[in-house]
Short mmCIF file of C-alpha atoms and ligand atoms in Angstrom, two decimals:
data_model
loop_
_atom_site.label_atom_id
_atom_site.label_comp_id
_atom_site.label_asym_id
_atom_site.label_seq_id
_atom_site.Cartn_x
_atom_site.Cartn_y
_atom_site.Cartn_z
CA MET K 19 -19.55 6.37 -4.73
CA ALA K 20 -19.24 7.42 -1.15
CA PRO K 21 -22.00 9.85 -0.08
CA LEU K 22 -21.09 13.32 1.01
CA VAL K 23 -21.73 14.29 4.58
CA ALA K 24 -23.85 17.46 4.32
CA GLY K 25 -22.27 19.14 7.30
CA GLN K 26 -18.86 18.64 5.73
CA VAL K 27 -19.70 20.73 2.78
CA LEU K 28 -21.58 23.41 4.71
CA GLU K 29 -18.87 23.83 7.28
CA GLN K 30 -16.01 24.08 4.80
CA LYS K 31 -16.88 26.32 1.98
CA GLU K 32 -13.50 26.18 0.28
CA ASP K 33 -13.51 22.42 0.36
CA CYS K 34 -16.92 22.49 -1.16
CA PHE K 35 -15.65 23.51 -4.53
CA GLU K 36 -12.92 20.89 -4.39
CA VAL K 37 -15.44 18.19 -3.37
CA ASN K 38 -17.72 19.03 -6.31
CA ASN K 39 -14.73 19.19 -8.67
CA MET K 40 -13.48 15.85 -7.40
CA LEU K 41 -16.77 14.07 -7.67
CA THR K 42 -17.20 14.91 -11.41
CA ASN K 43 -13.66 13.74 -12.17
CA ARG K 44 -13.36 10.73 -9.88
CA PRO K 45 -10.55 8.50 -11.10
CA LYS K 46 -11.11 4.83 -11.85
CA THR K 47 -8.09 4.15 -9.65
CA LYS K 48 -9.04 3.78 -6.04
CA ILE K 49 -7.40 6.25 -3.69
CA LEU K 50 -6.00 4.99 -0.46
CA VAL K 51 -4.29 7.02 2.22
CA ASP K 52 -0.77 5.80 3.04
CA GLY K 53 -0.48 6.55 6.71
CA GLY K 54 -1.03 5.52 10.34
CA ASP K 55 -3.04 8.48 11.71
CA PRO K 56 -6.89 8.43 11.58
CA ASN K 57 -6.90 12.25 11.85
CA GLU K 58 -4.99 12.41 8.57
CA THR K 59 -7.61 10.11 7.00
CA LEU K 60 -10.41 12.36 8.19
CA ARG K 61 -8.62 15.44 6.84
CA ILE K 62 -8.27 13.83 3.46
CA LYS K 63 -11.84 12.61 3.45
CA SER K 64 -13.04 16.19 3.97
CA LEU K 65 -10.66 17.50 1.28
CA ILE K 66 -11.46 14.94 -1.38
CA GLY K 67 -15.00 13.93 -0.43
CA PHE K 68 -14.12 10.21 0.00
CA VAL K 69 -11.28 7.85 0.87
CA ASP K 70 -11.44 4.30 -0.76
CA GLY K 71 -9.07 2.72 1.61
CA GLN K 72 -5.90 2.97 3.72
CA THR K 73 -2.59 1.20 3.96
CA THR K 74 -0.58 1.02 7.13
CA ASN K 75 2.77 -0.57 7.89
CA PRO K 76 5.09 -0.80 10.99
CA SER K 77 6.95 2.43 10.04
CA LEU K 78 3.70 4.45 9.68
CA ILE K 79 2.33 3.08 12.91
CA ALA K 80 5.57 4.08 14.69
CA LYS K 81 4.97 7.61 13.43
CA ASN K 82 1.36 7.77 14.79
CA PRO K 83 1.17 10.87 17.01
CA GLU K 84 -0.22 8.87 19.98
CA ILE K 85 2.65 6.38 19.80
CA GLN K 86 5.18 9.18 19.32
CA ARG K 87 3.81 10.89 22.48
CA LEU K 88 4.12 7.75 24.51
CA ILE K 89 7.69 7.26 23.36
CA ALA K 90 8.66 10.89 23.99
CA SER K 91 7.38 10.52 27.51
CA GLY K 92 9.76 7.59 27.97
CA HIS K 93 6.96 4.98 27.94
CA LYS K 94 7.97 2.35 25.40
CA LEU K 95 5.56 -0.42 24.70
CA SER K 96 5.62 -4.18 25.13
CA SER K 97 4.92 -6.05 21.87
CA ARG K 98 1.50 -6.84 23.25
CA GLU K 99 0.74 -3.11 23.87
CA GLU K 100 2.06 -2.28 20.53
CA LYS K 101 -0.33 -4.73 18.90
CA GLU K 102 -3.23 -3.28 21.00
CA GLU K 103 -2.27 0.22 19.78
CA TYR K 104 -2.12 -0.92 16.19
CA LYS K 105 -5.59 -2.48 16.56
CA LYS K 106 -7.01 0.72 18.07
CA ILE K 107 -5.60 2.80 15.16
CA VAL K 108 -6.93 0.42 12.52
CA ARG K 109 -10.35 0.39 14.23
CA SER K 110 -10.51 4.16 14.06
CA ILE K 111 -9.57 4.20 10.43
CA SER K 112 -11.83 1.34 9.27
CA PRO K 113 -15.20 3.17 9.29
CA LEU K 114 -13.70 6.20 7.55
CA VAL K 115 -12.76 4.29 4.35
CA GLY K 116 -14.59 2.57 1.51
CA ASP K 117 -14.40 -0.83 -0.05
CA ALA K 118 -10.67 -0.87 -0.70
CA GLY K 119 -10.30 -1.64 2.99
CA VAL K 120 -7.54 -1.15 5.56
CA SER K 121 -4.27 -2.97 4.90
CA ILE K 122 -2.69 -4.23 8.19
CA GLU K 123 0.88 -5.54 8.14
CA VAL K 124 2.15 -8.55 9.99
CA PHE K 125 5.29 -8.11 12.06
CA ALA K 126 7.84 -10.22 10.23
CA ASP K 127 11.62 -10.24 10.04
CA LEU K 128 13.76 -12.17 7.58
CA ASP K 129 13.45 -15.37 9.58
CA THR K 130 9.71 -15.31 10.36
CA PRO K 131 8.09 -18.51 9.01
CA ALA K 132 4.82 -18.46 7.05
CA GLU K 133 2.92 -20.25 9.85
CA ASP K 134 3.79 -17.44 12.31
CA MET K 135 2.70 -14.77 9.77
CA LEU K 136 -0.50 -16.63 9.22
CA VAL K 137 -1.34 -16.78 12.87
CA GLN K 138 -0.91 -12.96 12.98
CA GLY K 139 -2.79 -12.54 9.76
CA GLU K 140 -5.80 -14.48 11.08
CA GLU K 141 -5.90 -12.31 14.14
CA MET K 142 -5.47 -9.03 12.26
CA PHE K 143 -8.15 -10.00 9.80
CA SER K 144 -10.63 -10.22 12.65
CA TRP K 145 -9.85 -6.70 13.89
CA VAL K 146 -12.09 -4.92 11.34
CA PRO K 147 -14.64 -6.10 8.69
CA ASN K 148 -12.70 -4.52 5.81
CA ALA K 149 -9.18 -5.78 6.58
CA TYR K 150 -6.50 -6.79 4.14
CA VAL K 151 -3.54 -8.53 5.59
CA LYS K 152 -0.10 -7.35 4.30
CA TYR K 153 2.63 -9.93 3.86
CA PRO K 154 6.05 -9.24 2.46
CA CYS K 155 6.93 -10.42 -1.01
CA THR K 156 9.26 -13.20 0.14
CA HIS K 157 9.05 -17.01 -0.04
CA GLU K 158 7.52 -17.21 3.48
CA GLY K 159 5.27 -14.17 2.83
CA LEU K 160 3.92 -15.82 -0.31
CA ARG K 161 3.41 -19.07 1.48
CA ALA K 162 1.44 -17.23 4.12
CA ALA K 163 -0.55 -15.50 1.38
CA GLN K 164 -1.38 -18.82 -0.31
CA LEU K 165 -2.58 -20.27 2.97
CA SER K 166 -4.55 -17.09 3.71
CA VAL K 167 -6.50 -17.01 0.54
CA GLN K 168 -7.45 -20.70 1.06
CA LYS K 169 -9.07 -19.35 4.30
CA SER K 170 -10.70 -16.41 2.49
CA ILE K 171 -8.46 -13.90 4.17
CA ARG K 172 -7.95 -10.91 1.90
CA VAL K 173 -4.25 -10.15 1.24
CA ASN K 174 -1.98 -7.35 0.06
CA ILE K 175 1.57 -8.37 -0.90
CA THR K 176 3.89 -5.53 -0.10
CA LEU K 177 7.47 -4.65 -0.94
CA CYS K 178 7.20 -5.72 -4.53
CA PHE K 179 10.15 -4.56 -6.66
CA SER K 180 10.16 -6.88 -9.69
CA GLN K 181 7.94 -8.31 -12.34
CA GLU K 182 8.95 -11.83 -11.20
CA GLN K 183 7.66 -11.09 -7.74
CA ALA K 184 4.41 -9.95 -9.17
CA ALA K 185 4.15 -13.14 -11.31
CA ALA K 186 4.71 -15.21 -8.17
CA VAL K 187 2.03 -13.27 -6.31
CA TYR K 188 -0.41 -14.08 -9.11
CA ALA K 189 0.49 -17.76 -9.18
CA ALA K 190 0.52 -18.21 -5.41
CA THR K 191 -2.91 -16.67 -4.87
CA LYS K 192 -4.74 -18.15 -7.92
CA GLY K 193 -8.27 -19.16 -6.94
CA SER K 194 -8.72 -16.30 -4.42
CA LYS K 195 -12.37 -15.25 -4.29
CA ALA K 196 -11.51 -11.67 -3.22
CA PRO K 197 -9.14 -9.44 -5.18
CA VAL K 198 -5.54 -9.85 -4.08
CA TYR K 199 -3.45 -6.66 -4.05
CA VAL K 200 0.17 -6.51 -5.09
CA SER K 201 2.06 -3.28 -4.08
CA PRO K 202 4.89 -2.25 -6.33
CA PHE K 203 7.04 0.35 -4.53
CA ILE K 204 7.66 3.10 -7.10
CA GLY K 205 9.65 5.69 -5.10
CA ARG K 206 12.20 3.26 -3.68
CA LEU K 207 13.07 2.05 -7.23
CA ASP K 208 13.43 5.68 -8.35
CA ASP K 209 15.69 6.25 -5.38
CA ARG K 210 18.24 3.87 -6.88
CA GLY K 211 18.00 5.28 -10.39
CA GLU K 212 15.41 2.84 -11.81
CA ASP K 213 12.10 4.09 -13.21
CA GLY K 214 9.58 2.70 -10.72
CA MET K 215 6.62 3.54 -13.00
CA ASP K 216 8.02 0.98 -15.49
CA LEU K 217 7.43 -1.70 -12.92
CA VAL K 218 3.71 -0.73 -12.62
CA ARG K 219 3.54 -0.63 -16.49
CA ASN K 220 5.12 -4.07 -16.85
CA ILE K 221 2.95 -5.77 -14.19
CA LYS K 222 -0.23 -4.27 -15.70
CA LYS K 223 0.88 -5.56 -19.16
CA MET K 224 1.74 -9.05 -17.78
CA TYR K 225 -1.59 -9.29 -15.95
CA GLN K 226 -3.48 -8.67 -19.19
CA HIS K 227 -2.77 -12.42 -19.85
CA GLY K 228 -4.25 -13.34 -16.43
CA ASP K 229 -7.67 -13.87 -14.88
CA GLY K 230 -7.80 -10.43 -13.16
CA HIS K 231 -7.69 -11.74 -9.57
CA VAL K 232 -4.63 -9.53 -8.70
CA HIS K 233 -5.08 -5.77 -8.49
CA VAL K 234 -2.11 -3.44 -8.78
CA LEU K 235 -1.79 -1.07 -5.84
CA ALA K 236 0.75 1.62 -6.74
CA ALA K 237 2.76 2.32 -3.57
CA SER K 238 5.69 4.43 -2.37
CA ILE K 239 4.20 7.37 -4.29
CA ARG K 240 6.31 10.39 -3.69
CA ASN K 241 4.73 13.11 -5.94
CA VAL K 242 1.74 14.06 -8.03
CA ASN K 243 3.39 12.78 -11.27
CA HIS K 244 3.63 9.32 -9.81
CA LEU K 245 -0.06 9.53 -8.97
CA LEU K 246 -1.15 10.76 -12.41
CA CYS K 247 1.02 8.11 -14.14
CA SER K 248 -0.63 5.41 -11.96
CA PHE K 249 -3.98 6.76 -13.18
CA ALA K 250 -2.78 6.71 -16.83
CA LEU K 251 -1.46 3.17 -16.50
CA GLY K 252 -4.80 1.98 -15.06
CA ALA K 253 -3.50 0.86 -11.66
CA GLU K 254 -6.62 -0.44 -9.82
CA LEU K 255 -5.51 1.31 -6.64
CA ALA K 256 -2.89 3.86 -5.44
CA THR K 257 -1.83 4.47 -1.88
CA VAL K 258 -0.77 8.07 -1.39
CA PRO K 259 0.78 9.95 1.50
CA THR K 260 -1.35 12.87 2.81
CA LYS K 261 1.15 15.46 1.58
CA VAL K 262 0.93 14.26 -2.04
CA LEU K 263 -2.93 14.13 -1.89
CA GLU K 264 -2.85 17.71 -0.63
CA GLU K 265 -0.54 18.71 -3.45
CA TRP K 266 -2.88 16.99 -5.92
CA ALA K 267 -5.85 18.87 -4.42
CA ALA K 268 -3.92 22.10 -4.94
CA THR K 269 -3.75 21.29 -8.74
CA GLY K 270 -7.53 21.16 -8.73
CA PHE K 271 -7.35 17.35 -8.83
CA SER K 272 -5.71 17.36 -12.25
CA MET K 273 -6.12 14.22 -14.31
CA PRO K 274 -3.88 12.80 -17.08
CA ASP K 275 -5.31 13.57 -20.50
CA GLN K 276 -4.56 11.73 -23.74
CA ASP K 277 -1.40 13.70 -24.21
CA PHE K 278 -0.06 12.85 -20.77
CA ARG K 279 3.50 11.70 -20.95
CA TYR K 280 5.38 10.55 -17.85
CA LYS K 281 9.10 11.37 -17.68
CA GLY K 282 10.91 9.53 -14.86
CA VAL K 283 13.71 11.74 -13.75
CA ASP K 284 15.86 11.93 -10.57
CA ALA K 285 16.32 15.02 -8.39
CA SER K 286 18.92 16.43 -10.75
CA GLY K 287 16.72 15.89 -13.76
CA ASN K 288 18.61 12.91 -15.14
CA LEU K 289 16.49 10.24 -16.79
CA LEU K 290 15.78 7.17 -14.69
CA LYS K 291 16.88 3.80 -16.06
CA LEU K 292 14.22 1.89 -17.96
CA ILE K 293 13.07 -1.42 -16.44
CA PRO K 294 12.52 -3.74 -19.37
CA TYR K 295 9.47 -5.92 -19.80
CA LYS K 296 9.92 -9.72 -19.47
CA GLU K 297 7.83 -12.45 -21.00
CA LEU K 298 6.71 -14.54 -17.99
CA ASP K 299 4.36 -17.42 -17.84
CA LEU K 300 1.76 -16.81 -15.13
CA ASN K 301 0.80 -20.50 -15.18
CA LEU K 302 4.04 -21.68 -13.77
CA PRO K 303 4.21 -22.75 -10.11
CA TRP K 304 4.93 -19.64 -8.03
CA GLU K 305 8.11 -21.23 -6.44
CA THR K 306 9.75 -21.24 -9.89
CA PHE K 307 10.00 -17.46 -10.15
CA ASP K 308 13.14 -15.75 -8.92
CA ILE K 309 11.61 -13.50 -6.25
CA ALA K 310 14.72 -12.42 -4.38
CA HIS K 311 15.19 -8.61 -4.36
CA GLU K 312 17.64 -6.52 -2.37
CA LEU K 313 15.02 -3.78 -1.76
CA THR K 314 12.48 -6.27 -0.37
CA THR K 315 15.14 -7.44 2.16
CA LYS K 316 16.08 -3.82 3.04
CA GLY K 317 12.40 -2.94 3.32
CA ILE K 318 11.74 -5.72 5.88
CA GLN K 319 14.80 -4.59 7.86
CA LYS K 320 13.52 -1.00 7.89
CA PHE K 321 10.05 -2.08 9.11
CA VAL K 322 11.65 -4.21 11.86
CA ALA K 323 13.86 -1.28 12.99
CA ASP K 324 10.92 1.12 13.09
CA TYR K 325 8.77 -1.42 15.00
CA GLN K 326 11.61 -2.00 17.49
CA SER K 327 12.03 1.71 18.08
CA THR K 328 8.57 1.71 19.77
CA LEU K 329 9.27 -1.28 22.02
CA ARG K 330 10.74 -1.56 25.51
CA ARG K 331 14.16 -3.14 25.47
CA SER K 332 13.00 -6.18 27.47
CA ALA K 333 9.95 -6.69 25.25
O1 G3P Z 498 3.17 2.55 0.39
C1 G3P Z 498 4.40 2.20 0.98
C2 G3P Z 498 4.97 3.35 1.59
O2 G3P Z 498 4.53 3.51 2.91
C3 G3P Z 498 6.46 3.32 1.57
O3 G3P Z 498 6.77 4.58 1.04
O4 G3P Z 498 8.08 6.58 0.73
O5 G3P Z 498 8.75 4.94 2.46
O6 G3P Z 498 9.00 4.37 0.06
P1 G3P Z 498 8.24 5.18 1.09
#
């Protein structure tokens, strides 16, 4: 358990109650901040009392206030400068978080080969001692992950939208000494009328037949109910935007009790479509799973667009 900084409690009386409250009810699910601004991480640390880890991605880095200021002043970055900025941000966040580490995402478009991702991954892994390298859940991303775990590079497979993808993550990274993270994106499935929490439930159920080397990191969390349901389903980790963590704090850090029932509904209150469980054999070679998913492709395109928005045209 992360120790409290005494000054933190003395200086902020109101937070003191919340910190004590939090510490007695600390969830088993590790809490990560989903963001690209070290000041947000600090704010959440003083609100909750600890932060287990952080996830970043090209969209979140593009929103970092320092990068936004540079862009607003007309100073777009070269790709080298962008990487240096990313490194600076990650280095500021790294000492603020616990053993769930800082996830750093490689810059990949739909044509980036695994070897290129691996070169980036090796470099990013050296930025901070608690790095996790994020690769997209594509054929090349999984190949890069497979090569990475052979080199003891910790990995987080992002943009996961199907149980097949999670099965492939498991099979591709078997033998990893460190836990591998897989990040199912809940909110983006909800956005298209499918119940994203079902994906987390299905992956957890499937992994009961495994060796435990892959940990489920609930991602694309949009509200407190997503967070509570992630706790109830036993996700090992959840990455949560600052706004949702503040909303959770405002509930007094509520926790799901035995009667907790999650109801996946859209903005108009209509029930989201159930994602059925599939019997999949985790012992099959990872290449045999059908890992194509439209939302993974769209997700990569959005990361590329957000990354490009920070770059000089000639870069
Ligand atoms: O954790 C992944 C996250 O950054 C994506 O969230 O809200 O853009 O789907 P969102």
